[in-house]
Coordinates of C-alpha atoms in Angstrom, one line a residue:
M418 CA -13.5 5.5 -19.5
T419 CA -12.0 9.0 -20.2
G420 CA -13.6 12.3 -21.0
K421 CA -17.0 11.9 -19.4
L422 CA -16.4 14.6 -16.8
D423 CA -14.7 17.1 -19.1
L424 CA -11.9 17.6 -16.6
D425 CA -9.3 20.2 -17.2
P426 CA -6.1 18.3 -18.2
V427 CA -3.9 21.2 -17.0
L428 CA -5.6 21.0 -13.6
V429 CA -5.1 17.2 -13.4
A430 CA -1.5 17.6 -14.2
R431 CA -1.2 20.3 -11.6
A432 CA -2.7 18.0 -9.1
R433 CA -0.2 15.2 -9.7
E434 CA 2.7 17.7 -9.6
L435 CA 1.5 19.0 -6.2
A436 CA 1.2 15.4 -5.0
R437 CA 4.8 14.9 -6.0
R438 CA 5.8 18.1 -4.2
A439 CA 4.0 17.0 -1.1
G440 CA 5.2 13.4 -1.1
R441 CA 8.9 13.9 -2.1
P442 CA 10.1 15.1 1.4
V443 CA 8.4 12.0 2.9
V444 CA 10.2 9.7 0.5
E445 CA 13.5 11.3 1.4
L446 CA 12.7 10.9 5.1
A447 CA 11.9 7.2 4.3
R448 CA 15.2 6.8 2.4
G449 CA 17.2 8.0 5.4
H450 CA 15.6 5.9 8.1
T451 CA 15.0 2.3 9.0
T452 CA 12.7 0.5 11.4
V453 CA 12.8 -2.8 13.4
S454 CA 10.1 -4.2 11.0
V455 CA 12.2 -3.4 7.9
E456 CA 15.2 -5.1 9.5
R457 CA 13.2 -8.1 10.4
A458 CA 11.8 -8.3 7.0
V459 CA 15.4 -8.4 5.7
L460 CA 16.2 -11.3 7.9
R461 CA 13.1 -13.2 6.9
L462 CA 14.2 -12.9 3.3
A463 CA 17.6 -14.2 4.5
G464 CA 15.9 -17.3 5.8
V465 CA 15.2 -16.7 9.6
V466 CA 12.1 -18.8 10.5
G467 CA 10.3 -20.0 13.5
A468 CA 9.6 -18.8 17.0
D469 CA 10.8 -19.4 20.6
P470 CA 8.8 -21.5 23.1
D471 CA 6.9 -18.3 24.0
G472 CA 5.8 -17.8 20.5
I473 CA 8.1 -14.7 19.8
P474 CA 9.6 -15.1 16.4
W475 CA 13.4 -15.7 16.2
V476 CA 13.6 -12.8 13.9
N477 CA 12.4 -10.5 16.7
R478 CA 14.9 -12.1 19.1
L479 CA 17.8 -11.6 16.7
V480 CA 17.0 -7.9 15.9
E481 CA 16.6 -7.2 19.6
A482 CA 20.1 -8.7 20.3
V483 CA 21.7 -6.7 17.5
V484 CA 20.1 -3.5 18.7
A485 CA 21.3 -4.1 22.2
D486 CA 24.9 -4.4 21.1
V487 CA 25.3 -1.9 18.2
G488 CA 21.9 -0.1 17.7
L489 CA 19.6 0.0 14.7
G490 CA 21.1 2.7 12.6
H491 CA 23.7 0.6 10.8
G492 CA 21.0 -2.0 9.8
V493 CA 21.2 -5.7 11.0
A494 CA 22.5 -7.3 7.9
L495 CA 26.2 -6.5 8.4
P496 CA 26.4 -7.3 12.2
V497 CA 24.4 -10.5 11.7
F498 CA 26.4 -11.8 8.7
D499 CA 29.6 -10.7 10.3
A500 CA 28.7 -12.9 13.3
L501 CA 27.9 -15.8 10.9
V502 CA 31.2 -15.6 9.3
R503 CA 33.0 -15.5 12.6
E504 CA 30.9 -18.4 13.8
Q505 CA 31.6 -20.2 10.6
S506 CA 28.0 -21.0 10.2
A507 CA 25.4 -20.5 7.5
D508 CA 22.3 -21.0 9.6
V509 CA 20.9 -17.6 10.5
T510 CA 18.0 -19.1 12.5
L511 CA 20.5 -21.0 14.7
L512 CA 22.4 -17.7 15.1
A513 CA 19.2 -16.1 16.3
Q514 CA 18.7 -18.8 18.9
K515 CA 22.2 -18.4 20.1
A516 CA 21.7 -14.6 20.3
A517 CA 18.6 -15.0 22.3
A518 CA 20.5 -17.2 24.7
G519 CA 23.2 -14.5 25.0
S520 CA 26.0 -16.6 23.6
V521 CA 26.7 -14.4 20.5
R522 CA 27.9 -10.8 20.5
F523 CA 27.4 -8.4 17.5
Q524 CA 29.7 -5.7 16.2
V525 CA 29.6 -3.4 13.1
P526 CA 32.4 -4.9 10.9
A527 CA 34.9 -2.7 9.0
G528 CA 37.4 -3.4 6.2
R529 CA 37.7 -6.9 4.8
A530 CA 35.3 -8.2 7.5
A531 CA 32.6 -5.7 6.3
T532 CA 33.1 -6.8 2.6
A533 CA 32.7 -10.4 3.6
A534 CA 29.6 -9.7 5.6
R535 CA 28.1 -7.6 2.8
R536 CA 28.7 -10.4 0.3
A537 CA 27.1 -13.0 2.5
A538 CA 24.1 -10.9 3.4
R539 CA 23.4 -10.1 -0.2
K540 CA 23.7 -13.6 -1.3
A541 CA 21.2 -14.8 1.4
V542 CA 18.7 -12.1 0.9
A543 CA 18.9 -12.5 -2.9
A544 CA 17.8 -16.1 -2.5
G545 CA 14.7 -14.9 -0.6
I546 CA 13.9 -12.5 -3.3
R547 CA 14.3 -15.2 -6.0
R548 CA 11.7 -17.2 -4.1
I549 CA 9.3 -14.2 -4.4
D550 CA 10.1 -14.0 -8.1
R551 CA 9.3 -17.7 -8.6
R552 CA 5.9 -17.2 -6.8
R553 CA 5.1 -14.4 -9.1
V554 CA 5.9 -16.5 -12.2
E555 CA 3.8 -19.3 -10.7
R556 CA 0.8 -16.9 -10.4
D557 CA 1.2 -15.8 -14.0
R558 CA 1.2 -19.4 -15.1
L559 CA -1.9 -20.2 -13.1
V560 CA -3.9 -17.1 -14.3
K561 CA -2.9 -18.2 -17.9
R562 CA -4.1 -21.7 -17.2
Y563 CA -7.3 -20.9 -15.4
G564 CA -8.1 -17.5 -16.6
D565 CA -9.2 -14.2 -14.9
P566 CA -12.9 -13.6 -14.0
P567 CA -14.9 -13.0 -17.1
R568 CA -15.9 -9.4 -16.2
R569 CA -15.0 -6.4 -14.1
P570 CA -15.4 -5.5 -11.4
W571 CA -13.9 -8.4 -9.5
I572 CA -16.2 -9.4 -6.6
Y573 CA -14.3 -9.1 -3.4
L574 CA -15.7 -11.0 -0.3
I575 CA -14.5 -11.1 3.3
V576 CA -14.1 -14.2 5.3
A577 CA -12.8 -14.3 8.8
T578 CA -14.0 -16.7 11.6
G579 CA -10.8 -16.6 13.7
D580 CA -10.1 -20.3 12.8
I581 CA -8.1 -20.8 9.6
Y582 CA -9.6 -24.3 9.3
E583 CA -13.1 -22.8 9.4
D584 CA -12.1 -20.0 7.0
I585 CA -11.0 -22.4 4.3
P586 CA -14.4 -24.1 3.5
Q587 CA -16.1 -20.7 3.8
A588 CA -13.7 -19.2 1.4
Q589 CA -14.1 -22.0 -1.1
A590 CA -17.9 -21.8 -0.8
A591 CA -17.8 -18.1 -1.4
A592 CA -15.7 -18.6 -4.6
R593 CA -18.3 -21.2 -5.8
A594 CA -21.0 -18.5 -5.2
G595 CA -19.2 -16.0 -7.4
A596 CA -16.5 -14.3 -5.3
D597 CA -13.3 -13.5 -7.3
V598 CA -11.2 -12.2 -4.4
I599 CA -11.2 -13.7 -0.9
A600 CA -10.1 -11.3 1.9
V601 CA -9.2 -12.8 5.3
I602 CA -9.6 -10.0 7.9
R603 CA -7.0 -10.0 10.6
S604 CA -7.7 -10.5 14.3
T605 CA -8.7 -7.3 16.0
G606 CA -5.6 -5.5 17.2
Q607 CA -3.0 -7.5 15.3
S608 CA -1.9 -4.3 13.5
L609 CA -0.5 -3.2 16.9
L610 CA 1.5 -6.2 17.6
D611 CA 5.2 -5.7 16.9
Y612 CA 5.7 -9.2 15.9
V613 CA 4.1 -11.7 13.4
P614 CA 2.5 -14.7 15.2
E615 CA 3.7 -18.1 14.0
G616 CA 1.8 -21.1 12.7
A617 CA -1.7 -22.1 11.9
T618 CA -4.2 -20.3 14.2
R619 CA -7.6 -21.4 15.4
E620 CA -8.8 -18.5 17.6
G621 CA -9.0 -14.8 16.8
F622 CA -11.1 -11.7 17.6
A623 CA -13.4 -10.6 14.8
G624 CA -10.8 -12.0 12.4
T625 CA -8.1 -14.5 11.9
Y626 CA -4.4 -14.0 12.7
A627 CA -2.3 -13.3 9.7
T628 CA 0.6 -15.7 9.8
Q629 CA 2.9 -17.2 7.2
E630 CA 1.3 -20.7 7.7
N631 CA -2.2 -19.3 7.4
F632 CA -1.3 -17.6 4.2
R633 CA 0.0 -20.9 2.8
L634 CA -3.0 -22.9 3.9
M635 CA -5.5 -20.4 2.4
R636 CA -3.6 -20.0 -0.9
A637 CA -3.3 -23.8 -1.4
A638 CA -7.1 -24.1 -0.8
L639 CA -7.9 -21.4 -3.3
D640 CA -5.7 -23.0 -5.8
V641 CA -7.9 -26.1 -5.6
S642 CA -10.9 -23.9 -6.0
S643 CA -9.3 -22.2 -9.1
K644 CA -8.9 -25.5 -10.8
E645 CA -12.5 -26.6 -9.9
L646 CA -14.0 -23.3 -11.1
G647 CA -11.8 -22.6 -14.1
R648 CA -10.8 -19.1 -13.0
Y649 CA -8.0 -17.9 -10.8
V650 CA -9.3 -17.0 -7.3
R651 CA -7.3 -14.3 -5.6
L652 CA -6.3 -14.0 -2.0
T653 CA -6.0 -10.8 0.1
N654 CA -4.7 -9.9 3.5
Y655 CA -3.2 -6.9 5.3
A656 CA 0.2 -5.3 5.1
S657 CA -0.4 -2.6 7.5
G658 CA 0.4 -1.8 11.1
L659 CA 3.7 -2.2 13.0
C660 CA 4.7 -5.3 10.9
M661 CA 3.9 -3.9 7.4
P662 CA 7.2 -4.8 5.8
E663 CA 7.1 -8.4 7.2
M664 CA 3.6 -8.9 6.1
A665 CA 4.5 -7.8 2.6
T666 CA 7.5 -10.2 2.6
L667 CA 5.4 -13.1 3.8
A668 CA 2.7 -12.3 1.2
G669 CA 5.3 -12.4 -1.6
L670 CA 6.8 -15.7 -0.3
E671 CA 3.3 -17.3 -0.1
R672 CA 1.9 -15.9 -3.4
L673 CA -0.8 -13.7 -2.0
D674 CA -2.4 -11.5 -4.8
M675 CA -3.6 -8.3 -3.0
M676 CA -2.6 -6.7 0.2
L677 CA -4.2 -3.8 2.1
N678 CA -1.4 -1.3 2.1
D679 CA -2.4 2.4 2.6
S680 CA 0.2 5.0 3.2
M681 CA -1.7 6.8 6.1
Y682 CA -4.3 4.3 7.4
G683 CA -2.0 3.2 10.4
I684 CA -1.2 6.7 11.3
L685 CA -4.8 7.9 11.3
F686 CA -6.7 5.0 12.6
R687 CA -4.2 3.1 14.7
D688 CA -2.2 6.0 16.0
I689 CA 1.1 4.5 14.7
N690 CA 3.9 7.0 14.4
P691 CA 3.9 8.7 11.1
V692 CA 7.7 8.3 10.4
R693 CA 7.5 4.6 11.3
T694 CA 4.5 4.2 8.9
F695 CA 6.1 6.0 5.9
V696 CA 9.4 4.2 6.3
D697 CA 7.6 0.9 6.5
Q698 CA 5.2 1.5 3.7
R699 CA 7.9 2.4 1.3
F700 CA 9.8 -0.9 1.8
S701 CA 6.5 -2.9 1.8
R702 CA 5.6 -1.4 -1.5
Q703 CA 8.9 -2.2 -3.0
V704 CA 8.3 -5.8 -2.1
H705 CA 4.7 -5.8 -3.4
A706 CA 6.0 -4.3 -6.7
R707 CA 8.5 -7.1 -7.0
A708 CA 5.9 -9.8 -6.1
G709 CA 3.2 -8.5 -8.6
I710 CA 0.8 -7.8 -5.7
I711 CA -2.1 -5.4 -6.1
I712 CA -2.3 -3.0 -3.2
N713 CA -5.5 -1.8 -1.8
T714 CA -5.5 1.6 -0.2
G715 CA -7.8 2.9 2.6
E716 CA -9.3 6.1 1.7
D717 CA -12.8 4.7 2.4
N718 CA -12.0 4.8 6.1
Y719 CA -11.7 8.6 6.0
L720 CA -15.5 8.8 5.2
T721 CA -16.4 6.8 8.3
T722 CA -15.1 9.6 10.5
A723 CA -15.5 12.7 8.2
D724 CA -18.4 13.9 6.1
A725 CA -18.4 12.2 2.8
V726 CA -19.6 15.3 0.9
D727 CA -17.7 18.0 2.7
E728 CA -14.4 16.0 2.8
A729 CA -14.7 14.3 -0.6
H730 CA -11.6 16.2 -1.8
T731 CA -9.4 14.7 0.9
V732 CA -10.1 11.2 -0.6
T733 CA -8.8 12.5 -3.9
V734 CA -5.8 14.0 -2.3
S735 CA -5.0 10.8 -0.5
Q736 CA -5.4 8.8 -3.8
L737 CA -3.0 11.2 -5.6
L738 CA -0.5 10.8 -2.7
N739 CA -0.9 7.1 -2.7
E740 CA -0.3 7.0 -6.5
Y741 CA 2.9 9.0 -6.1
F742 CA 4.3 6.9 -3.2
A743 CA 3.4 3.7 -5.2
H744 CA 5.0 4.8 -8.4
E745 CA 8.1 5.9 -6.5
A746 CA 8.4 2.4 -4.9
G747 CA 8.1 0.7 -8.3
L748 CA 4.4 -0.2 -8.4
A749 CA 2.7 -0.1 -11.8
D750 CA -0.7 1.4 -12.4
W751 CA -2.4 -2.1 -12.7
Q752 CA -1.2 -2.7 -9.1
L753 CA -2.9 0.4 -7.6
G754 CA -6.3 -0.7 -6.0
L755 CA -7.0 2.9 -4.9
G756 CA -9.9 3.1 -2.4
H757 CA -13.0 5.1 -2.2
A758 CA -16.5 4.4 -0.8
F759 CA -20.3 4.8 -1.1
E760 CA -20.6 6.6 2.3
I761 CA -22.8 9.7 1.6
N762 CA -25.8 9.9 3.9
P763 CA -28.7 8.6 1.8
E764 CA -30.9 11.4 3.4
V765 CA -28.8 14.0 1.6
P766 CA -30.7 15.3 -1.5
E767 CA -29.2 13.9 -4.8
S768 CA -27.0 11.5 -2.8
L769 CA -26.8 9.0 -5.6
R770 CA -25.8 11.6 -8.1
L771 CA -23.1 12.8 -5.7
E772 CA -21.8 9.2 -5.4
L773 CA -21.7 8.9 -9.2
A774 CA -19.7 12.1 -9.5
H775 CA -17.1 11.0 -6.9
A776 CA -16.8 7.5 -8.2
L777 CA -16.5 8.7 -11.9
L778 CA -13.8 11.3 -10.8
A779 CA -11.6 8.5 -9.3
R780 CA -12.1 6.4 -12.4
E781 CA -11.1 9.3 -14.9
L782 CA -8.2 10.4 -12.7
F783 CA -6.7 6.9 -12.5
P784 CA -7.9 5.2 -15.7
D785 CA -5.6 2.2 -15.6
A786 CA -5.9 1.5 -11.9
P787 CA -8.2 -1.3 -10.5
L788 CA -10.0 1.0 -8.2
K789 CA -11.4 -0.6 -5.0
W790 CA -15.0 0.5 -4.4
M791 CA -16.2 0.0 -0.8
P792 CA -19.8 -0.4 0.3
P793 CA -21.9 1.7 2.7
T794 CA -21.2 1.2 6.3
K795 CA -21.6 4.5 8.3
H796 CA -25.2 5.0 7.4
M797 CA -26.5 1.4 7.7
T798 CA -29.1 1.5 10.4
G799 CA -30.0 -2.1 11.0
D800 CA -33.0 -2.0 8.7
V801 CA -31.9 -5.0 6.5
F802 CA -34.4 -4.2 3.7
R803 CA -33.1 -0.6 3.3
G804 CA -29.5 -1.9 3.7
N805 CA -30.0 -4.3 0.8
L806 CA -31.4 -1.5 -1.4
L807 CA -28.4 0.8 -0.5
D808 CA -26.1 -2.1 -1.5
G809 CA -27.9 -2.4 -4.7
F810 CA -27.3 1.3 -5.4
F811 CA -23.7 0.8 -4.5
N812 CA -23.3 -2.1 -6.9
L813 CA -25.1 -0.1 -9.7
V814 CA -22.6 2.9 -9.2
G815 CA -19.7 0.5 -9.3
A816 CA -21.0 -0.9 -12.7
L817 CA -21.8 2.6 -14.2
T818 CA -18.4 4.1 -13.3
G819 CA -16.2 1.1 -14.3
Q820 CA -14.8 0.2 -10.9
G821 CA -12.2 -2.6 -10.8
I822 CA -12.8 -4.3 -7.4
L823 CA -16.1 -4.3 -5.7
L824 CA -16.3 -5.2 -1.9
V825 CA -19.5 -7.0 -1.3
G826 CA -21.7 -5.0 1.0
M827 CA -23.8 -6.8 3.8
M828 CA -27.3 -5.7 4.7
T829 CA -26.6 -6.6 8.3
E830 CA -23.8 -4.1 8.5
A831 CA -23.9 -2.6 12.0
V832 CA -26.2 -5.3 13.3
V833 CA -24.2 -8.5 13.6
T834 CA -21.2 -10.2 12.1
P835 CA -22.8 -11.5 8.8
W836 CA -24.3 -15.0 8.7
L837 CA -23.6 -17.2 5.7
S838 CA -27.2 -16.6 4.6
D839 CA -26.5 -12.8 4.6
R840 CA -23.5 -13.4 2.4
D841 CA -25.6 -15.4 -0.1
I842 CA -28.2 -12.7 -0.2
A843 CA -25.5 -10.0 -0.8
L844 CA -23.8 -12.0 -3.5
Q845 CA -27.2 -12.5 -5.2
N846 CA -27.6 -8.7 -5.2
V847 CA -24.1 -8.2 -6.8
R848 CA -24.8 -11.0 -9.4
Y849 CA -28.1 -9.4 -10.3
V850 CA -26.8 -5.8 -10.8
L851 CA -23.8 -6.9 -12.7
G852 CA -25.7 -9.3 -14.8
A853 CA -28.5 -6.8 -15.6
A854 CA -26.4 -3.6 -15.9
G855 CA -22.7 -4.7 -16.1
G856 CA -22.2 -3.1 -19.6
L857 CA -24.1 0.0 -18.9
A858 CA -21.0 2.1 -18.3
E859 CA -20.7 2.6 -22.1
D860 CA -24.1 4.2 -22.2
F861 CA -23.7 6.3 -19.1
V862 CA -22.5 9.8 -20.1
P863 CA -23.4 12.6 -17.6
A864 CA -25.0 15.7 -19.1
S865 CA -22.4 18.3 -20.3
G866 CA -22.2 21.0 -17.7
G867 CA -24.7 19.1 -15.6
F868 CA -24.8 18.2 -11.8
I869 CA -22.3 15.3 -12.0
Q870 CA -19.8 17.1 -14.1
Q871 CA -20.0 20.2 -11.9
R872 CA -19.6 18.3 -8.8
A873 CA -16.6 16.3 -10.0
N874 CA -14.8 19.3 -11.1
R875 CA -15.5 21.1 -7.8
V876 CA -14.0 18.2 -5.8
L877 CA -10.9 18.2 -8.1
G878 CA -10.5 22.0 -7.6
E879 CA -10.8 21.6 -3.8
A880 CA -8.2 18.8 -3.9
V881 CA -5.8 21.0 -5.8
D882 CA -6.4 23.8 -3.2
L883 CA -5.6 21.4 -0.3
L884 CA -2.5 20.1 -2.1
E885 CA -1.3 23.6 -2.5
R886 CA -1.7 24.2 1.3
I887 CA 0.0 20.9 2.1
G888 CA 3.0 21.8 -0.1
D889 CA 3.2 25.2 1.6
Q890 CA 3.7 23.5 4.9
S891 CA 4.4 19.8 4.8
L892 CA 2.5 16.5 4.6
L893 CA 3.5 15.6 8.2
T894 CA 2.2 18.9 9.4
A895 CA -1.1 18.4 7.6
I896 CA -1.5 15.0 9.2
A897 CA -0.7 16.5 12.6
E898 CA -3.4 19.1 12.1
G899 CA -6.1 16.5 11.3
T900 CA -6.5 17.1 7.5
F901 CA -7.3 13.5 6.8
G902 CA -10.2 11.8 8.5
I903 CA -10.1 14.6 11.2
M904 CA -7.5 12.6 13.1
K905 CA -4.5 14.7 14.6
R906 CA -1.3 12.6 14.5
P907 CA 1.9 14.5 15.3
A908 CA 5.2 13.2 13.9
D909 CA 6.8 12.9 17.3
R910 CA 4.2 10.7 18.8
G911 CA 2.4 7.5 18.2
K912 CA 3.1 3.8 18.6
G913 CA 6.3 2.3 17.2
L914 CA 8.4 5.4 17.3
D915 CA 11.1 3.7 19.5
G916 CA 11.5 1.2 16.6
V917 CA 12.7 3.9 14.2
A918 CA 16.4 4.9 13.5
R919 CA 18.2 7.3 11.3
H920 CA 20.8 5.7 9.0
E921 CA 24.2 5.8 10.3
A922 CA 27.3 6.1 8.0
G923 CA 27.7 2.7 6.2
Y924 CA 24.1 1.6 6.7
Y925 CA 23.4 -1.4 4.6
N926 CA 20.2 -3.1 3.5
P927 CA 20.7 -5.8 0.8
A928 CA 17.0 -6.1 0.2
T929 CA 16.5 -2.5 -0.7
E930 CA 19.8 -2.5 -2.8
I931 CA 18.5 -5.4 -4.8
L932 CA 14.9 -4.1 -5.2
E933 CA 16.1 -0.7 -6.3
Q934 CA 18.7 -2.0 -8.8
S935 CA 16.1 -3.9 -10.8
R936 CA 12.5 -3.0 -11.3
P937 CA 9.9 -5.9 -11.4
E938 CA 9.3 -5.8 -15.1
E939 CA 13.1 -5.9 -15.7
V940 CA 13.4 -9.0 -13.6
R941 CA 10.7 -10.8 -15.5
R942 CA 12.3 -10.0 -18.8

């Protein structure tokens, strides 16, 4: 799928160079800072598990104790493993319990004590990363055994009742009805919790809590479905919010296959501090790269607040930035589920042609990425017949432009949480369009110099202009001024800022050290 829009290769190369220029200072910022969630993720890799009687994870209690004694800027690995050496213990969870009771004090070790702590920390964290490596090999083996879905795009369907034990049969039924990817939406507000709940959960609000046990239960159920259906059914959850690094780590440990992981979504739509978000997203993407997880980015959300025609170029800019950040963290093109959406007001003249232009632009800019194509939401009125027709147009555009992942649209969007019967009708719509027109992409070539080519080239030009302006100021300034999704988010405000620290001299993170020393493909070889 290249060459249909007659894009200027020089302009495309310029766009990528400008994205690098805008993103590089943010990467350097992330390299020089840590967060409480990054440090908790390190300790989860090292083996800390469980929660106290109040449901607060021991990993939170341990980080809080370290920060109280020595601060966050040195990282937690050296103070924790120095204490383990002094305690003559190898049980880091037991140490967390003692720390919560106030019976352990922490220090930043020096000299031979620091060397011993560093060696012990690296050994423990390496064991956790090897578990992630084994889960990736396990996925590869199952995909080889059962096979991928026979066609693209993969059909992506949301399940979320609030009760994991209700989610499981619904997810399995959805897979039987044709879903290739099951996404379990998180309970409302979980992204703002600065801890990960523990255990299997049976209540949630418009979603199901993301926990390690819930991940394990759903993955096991979908493995059963994969065997039954003769195709590997993928599982998706969310690595976003204040616990982004921990969610990525738990996803790798439990063999999830995709994770929502946008570089700016939490900043714009959850008012999470920008520095906190960029530090967390870099670590989380390093874990995703190692685990072989496909990330899904959130550009579709911009178009729910901003106009999908006037601000189309901001989606392209965000996709280019997400690509740069992902590559820098070690993700390959096949792992980049870059997002975009069918959100133009259908009353706009030539709205379908505009959608085709935008979708095909994304396809040609990122030819090897499994683009995630999102359905109409903003302009769904409650008229279910009109909604079903709009979803059909959305499905057709996805087929014509070679999208990689297609989220099933619901005709009852904006009316109710979908009923099972709504889902069945929506899947029927997808199956019909992909069955009747799934190969039409090879025949769809926009007229040379016509409306679609002109529109796509205009959006690319506007994206380059915006990247030029961002490079002249900074990405953090652009975010503060409301460039994306019209949300203004200054870098010195937002939730989670108090959990960010600049690296002190001697900062040590064994997880980052291991992840940066060997890229995922090198490990697999």
